[in-house]
mmCIF file of C-alpha atoms and ligand atoms in Angstrom:
data_model
loop_
_atom_site.group_PDB
_atom_site.id
_atom_site.type_symbol
_atom_site.label_atom_id
_atom_site.label_comp_id
_atom_site.label_asym_id
_atom_site.label_seq_id
_atom_site.Cartn_x
_atom_site.Cartn_y
_atom_site.Cartn_z
ATOM 1 C CA UNK M 136 0.000 0.000 0.000
ATOM 2 C CA UNK M 137 1.296 3.425 -0.910
ATOM 3 C CA UNK M 138 0.429 6.439 1.182
ATOM 4 C CA UNK M 139 0.894 9.904 -0.287
ATOM 5 C CA UNK M 140 0.934 13.203 1.513
ATOM 6 C CA UNK M 141 2.372 16.639 0.993
ATOM 7 C CA UNK M 142 5.092 18.269 3.057
ATOM 8 C CA UNK M 143 5.730 21.808 4.208
ATOM 9 C CA UNK M 144 9.510 21.875 3.945
ATOM 10 C CA UNK M 145 12.196 21.276 1.348
ATOM 11 C CA UNK M 146 10.313 23.280 -1.216
ATOM 12 C CA UNK M 147 13.454 24.385 -3.032
ATOM 13 C CA UNK M 148 12.316 23.038 -6.394
ATOM 14 C CA UNK M 149 8.848 24.534 -6.144
ATOM 15 C CA UNK M 150 7.817 27.467 -8.329
ATOM 16 C CA UNK M 151 4.703 29.321 -7.245
ATOM 17 C CA UNK M 152 2.523 31.954 -8.910
ATOM 18 C CA UNK M 153 0.131 34.138 -6.937
ATOM 19 C CA UNK M 154 -2.807 35.892 -8.623
ATOM 20 C CA UNK M 155 -4.152 38.768 -6.507
ATOM 21 C CA UNK M 156 -7.247 40.886 -7.092
ATOM 22 C CA UNK M 157 -6.905 44.643 -6.530
ATOM 23 C CA UNK M 158 -10.609 45.000 -5.704
ATOM 24 C CA UNK M 159 -10.883 45.308 -1.906
ATOM 25 C CA UNK M 160 -7.108 45.637 -1.751
ATOM 26 C CA UNK M 161 -7.327 46.579 1.906
ATOM 27 C CA UNK M 162 -8.189 42.895 2.375
ATOM 28 C CA UNK M 163 -6.281 41.253 -0.471
ATOM 29 C CA UNK M 164 -3.068 43.125 0.392
ATOM 30 C CA UNK M 165 -3.243 41.643 3.882
ATOM 31 C CA UNK M 166 -3.928 38.170 2.503
ATOM 32 C CA UNK M 167 -0.868 38.553 0.285
ATOM 33 C CA UNK M 168 1.298 39.662 3.219
ATOM 34 C CA UNK M 169 0.200 36.662 5.281
ATOM 35 C CA UNK M 170 0.762 34.305 2.370
ATOM 36 C CA UNK M 171 4.266 35.646 1.646
ATOM 37 C CA UNK M 172 5.177 35.466 5.332
ATOM 38 C CA UNK M 173 4.155 31.794 5.411
ATOM 39 C CA UNK M 174 6.000 30.916 2.198
ATOM 40 C CA UNK M 175 9.135 32.736 3.313
ATOM 41 C CA UNK M 176 9.187 30.959 6.680
ATOM 42 C CA UNK M 177 8.904 27.637 4.884
ATOM 43 C CA UNK M 178 11.905 28.186 2.655
ATOM 44 C CA UNK M 179 10.445 29.845 -0.432
ATOM 45 C CA UNK M 180 12.464 32.777 -1.761
ATOM 46 C CA UNK M 181 9.997 35.679 -1.678
ATOM 47 C CA UNK M 182 12.481 38.444 -2.500
ATOM 48 C CA UNK M 183 11.747 40.780 -5.405
ATOM 49 C CA UNK M 184 14.518 39.011 -7.324
ATOM 50 C CA UNK M 185 13.077 35.548 -6.647
ATOM 51 C CA UNK M 186 13.052 32.995 -9.460
ATOM 52 C CA UNK M 187 10.750 30.859 -7.337
ATOM 53 C CA UNK M 188 7.779 33.179 -6.981
ATOM 54 C CA UNK M 189 5.841 35.466 -9.328
ATOM 55 C CA UNK M 190 2.847 37.672 -8.531
ATOM 56 C CA UNK M 191 0.177 38.796 -11.019
ATOM 57 C CA UNK M 192 -2.346 41.519 -10.126
ATOM 58 C CA UNK M 193 -5.832 41.500 -11.683
ATOM 59 C CA UNK M 194 -8.598 44.133 -11.386
ATOM 60 C CA UNK M 195 -11.077 41.937 -9.503
ATOM 61 C CA UNK M 196 -11.885 38.378 -8.554
ATOM 62 C CA UNK M 197 -13.838 37.874 -11.775
ATOM 63 C CA UNK M 198 -10.544 38.106 -13.717
ATOM 64 C CA UNK M 199 -8.691 35.608 -11.517
ATOM 65 C CA UNK M 200 -9.516 32.405 -13.478
ATOM 66 C CA UNK M 201 -8.288 33.753 -16.823
ATOM 67 C CA UNK M 202 -4.909 34.768 -15.456
ATOM 68 C CA UNK M 203 -4.621 31.655 -13.292
ATOM 69 C CA UNK M 204 -5.294 29.607 -16.428
ATOM 70 C CA UNK M 205 -2.478 31.319 -18.360
ATOM 71 C CA UNK M 206 -0.006 30.871 -15.520
ATOM 72 C CA UNK M 207 -0.977 27.267 -14.757
ATOM 73 C CA UNK M 208 -0.788 26.292 -18.446
ATOM 74 C CA UNK M 209 2.661 27.909 -18.843
ATOM 75 C CA UNK M 210 4.366 24.888 -17.301
ATOM 76 C CA UNK M 211 6.495 27.216 -15.209
ATOM 77 C CA UNK M 212 4.667 26.762 -11.888
ATOM 78 C CA UNK M 213 3.866 23.700 -9.791
ATOM 79 C CA UNK M 214 1.139 25.536 -7.896
ATOM 80 C CA UNK M 215 -0.922 28.694 -8.292
ATOM 81 C CA UNK M 216 -2.445 30.633 -5.389
ATOM 82 C CA UNK M 217 -5.431 32.917 -5.973
ATOM 83 C CA UNK M 218 -6.268 35.736 -3.555
ATOM 84 C CA UNK M 219 -9.420 37.838 -3.657
ATOM 85 C CA UNK M 220 -12.211 39.240 -1.515
ATOM 86 C CA UNK M 221 -15.822 39.371 -2.636
ATOM 87 C CA UNK M 222 -18.010 41.224 -0.150
ATOM 88 C CA UNK M 223 -21.783 40.948 -0.426
ATOM 89 C CA UNK M 224 -22.389 44.421 0.949
ATOM 90 C CA UNK M 225 -20.471 45.955 -1.950
ATOM 91 C CA UNK M 226 -22.368 44.604 -4.890
ATOM 92 C CA UNK M 227 -25.665 43.280 -6.170
ATOM 93 C CA UNK M 228 -23.718 40.883 -8.419
ATOM 94 C CA UNK M 229 -21.924 39.221 -5.504
ATOM 95 C CA UNK M 230 -23.381 35.846 -6.469
ATOM 96 C CA UNK M 231 -22.251 36.208 -10.079
ATOM 97 C CA UNK M 232 -18.674 37.092 -9.161
ATOM 98 C CA UNK M 233 -18.467 34.333 -6.543
ATOM 99 C CA UNK M 234 -19.883 31.703 -8.908
ATOM 100 C CA UNK M 235 -17.530 32.671 -11.722
ATOM 101 C CA UNK M 236 -14.373 32.787 -9.639
ATOM 102 C CA UNK M 237 -15.061 29.590 -7.711
ATOM 103 C CA UNK M 238 -16.094 27.520 -10.733
ATOM 104 C CA UNK M 239 -13.373 29.128 -12.829
ATOM 105 C CA UNK M 240 -10.590 28.302 -10.382
ATOM 106 C CA UNK M 241 -11.768 24.707 -10.033
ATOM 107 C CA UNK M 242 -11.917 24.360 -13.831
ATOM 108 C CA UNK M 243 -8.372 25.722 -14.247
ATOM 109 C CA UNK M 244 -7.048 23.251 -11.725
ATOM 110 C CA UNK M 245 -8.730 20.278 -13.366
ATOM 111 C CA UNK M 246 -7.946 21.256 -16.950
ATOM 112 C CA UNK M 247 -4.259 22.001 -16.380
ATOM 113 C CA UNK M 248 -3.498 19.443 -13.657
ATOM 114 C CA UNK M 249 -1.834 22.223 -11.660
ATOM 115 C CA UNK M 250 -3.218 22.725 -8.163
ATOM 116 C CA UNK M 251 -4.849 26.136 -7.810
ATOM 117 C CA UNK M 252 -5.455 27.252 -4.238
ATOM 118 C CA UNK M 253 -8.805 29.001 -3.762
ATOM 119 C CA UNK M 254 -7.923 31.970 -1.574
ATOM 120 C CA UNK M 255 -10.946 34.102 -2.360
ATOM 121 C CA UNK M 256 -12.809 35.273 0.727
ATOM 122 C CA UNK M 257 -16.584 35.518 0.326
ATOM 123 C CA UNK M 258 -18.161 37.433 3.179
ATOM 124 C CA UNK M 259 -21.218 39.522 3.983
ATOM 125 C CA UNK M 260 -19.265 42.486 5.358
ATOM 126 C CA UNK M 261 -15.874 44.191 5.156
ATOM 127 C CA UNK M 262 -15.479 43.555 8.882
ATOM 128 C CA UNK M 263 -15.790 39.790 8.353
ATOM 129 C CA UNK M 264 -13.272 39.913 5.516
ATOM 130 C CA UNK M 265 -10.778 41.888 7.598
ATOM 131 C CA UNK M 266 -11.172 39.436 10.474
ATOM 132 C CA UNK M 267 -10.059 36.656 8.102
ATOM 133 C CA UNK M 268 -7.227 38.757 6.691
ATOM 134 C CA UNK M 269 -5.363 39.594 9.854
ATOM 135 C CA UNK M 270 -7.578 41.187 12.506
ATOM 136 C CA UNK M 271 -8.287 37.762 14.018
ATOM 137 C CA UNK M 272 -6.349 35.353 11.856
ATOM 138 C CA UNK M 273 -4.840 35.698 8.410
ATOM 139 C CA UNK M 274 -6.096 33.059 6.007
ATOM 140 C CA UNK M 275 -3.360 34.117 3.587
ATOM 141 C CA UNK M 276 -1.067 32.065 5.815
ATOM 142 C CA UNK M 277 -3.268 28.998 5.403
ATOM 143 C CA UNK M 278 -3.349 29.432 1.631
ATOM 144 C CA UNK M 279 0.463 29.470 1.622
ATOM 145 C CA UNK M 280 0.569 26.226 3.601
ATOM 146 C CA UNK M 281 -2.012 24.609 1.355
ATOM 147 C CA UNK M 282 0.037 25.584 -1.698
ATOM 148 C CA UNK M 283 3.152 23.932 -0.251
ATOM 149 C CA UNK M 284 1.167 20.831 0.651
ATOM 150 C CA UNK M 285 -0.496 20.494 -2.749
ATOM 151 C CA UNK M 286 2.647 21.320 -4.736
ATOM 152 C CA UNK M 287 4.662 18.645 -2.923
ATOM 153 C CA UNK M 288 1.787 16.138 -2.950
ATOM 154 C CA UNK M 289 1.340 16.418 -6.703
ATOM 155 C CA UNK M 290 5.097 15.915 -7.180
ATOM 156 C CA UNK M 291 4.969 12.775 -5.050
ATOM 157 C CA UNK M 292 1.998 11.179 -6.800
ATOM 158 C CA UNK M 293 2.565 8.728 -9.660
ATOM 159 C CA UNK M 294 1.634 9.596 -13.214
HETATM 160 N N1 INI V 383 -14.440 42.083 -7.386
HETATM 161 C C1 INI V 383 -13.979 41.565 -6.245
HETATM 162 O O1 INI V 383 -12.892 40.968 -6.230
HETATM 163 N N2 INI V 383 -14.675 41.698 -5.083
HETATM 164 C C2 INI V 383 -15.876 42.347 -5.044
HETATM 165 O O2 INI V 383 -16.478 42.435 -3.942
HETATM 166 C C3 INI V 383 -16.375 42.911 -6.247
HETATM 167 N N3 INI V 383 -17.609 43.647 -6.228
HETATM 168 O O3 INI V 383 -18.082 43.969 -5.144
HETATM 169 O O4 INI V 383 -18.143 43.989 -7.280
HETATM 170 C C4 INI V 383 -15.630 42.748 -7.431
HETATM 171 N N4 INI V 383 -16.084 43.269 -8.589
HETATM 172 C C5 INI V 383 -15.239 43.459 -9.732
HETATM 173 C C6 INI V 383 -15.191 42.235 -10.625
HETATM 174 O O5 INI V 383 -14.431 41.213 -10.007
HETATM 175 C C7 INI V 383 -14.526 42.561 -11.969
HETATM 176 O O6 INI V 383 -13.226 43.029 -11.746
HETATM 177 C C8 INI V 383 -15.305 43.622 -12.776
HETATM 178 O O7 INI V 383 -16.670 43.253 -12.905
HETATM 179 C C9 INI V 383 -14.691 43.779 -14.204
HETATM 180 O O8 INI V 383 -14.804 42.549 -14.935
#
């Protein structure tokens, strides 16, 4: 019996792309900071000169899947992290944006075979989003960990 699981260390061969939405950048900027802090503490080079990490900014969460698709299909990255914040209070088309980004990210992952971490907060209020982006905890950190786990798991799996 084989047992496969990801690791959180020894990620020297891992190349990661992060797609971040500018919309609600008060929130997404904090998610990015938490994510970079996590990756850096687990051995990923997060310096501006890094060959291991690239960051792409998009206008809003709706645009995340298209850019994630391009990056995942490039063959350059073993894992893509998406960061966004869709807040119900801000928009009557909350449901449209959430449906598109969530289905889009899942489709990119399946079609390319590259794990794409879904780091898009969907909340009713800005307060709730901020609580998940650093006021209480910073989910950006979790998304970083999940990227390391999935990147190393996929490398360990056969096929
Ligand atoms: N984009 C978000 O990332 N979060 C939101 O809460 C949001 N609201 O509220 O509208 C949002 N809209 C922009 C959307 O993602 C696109 O960028 C825009 O529609 C252009 O295609």
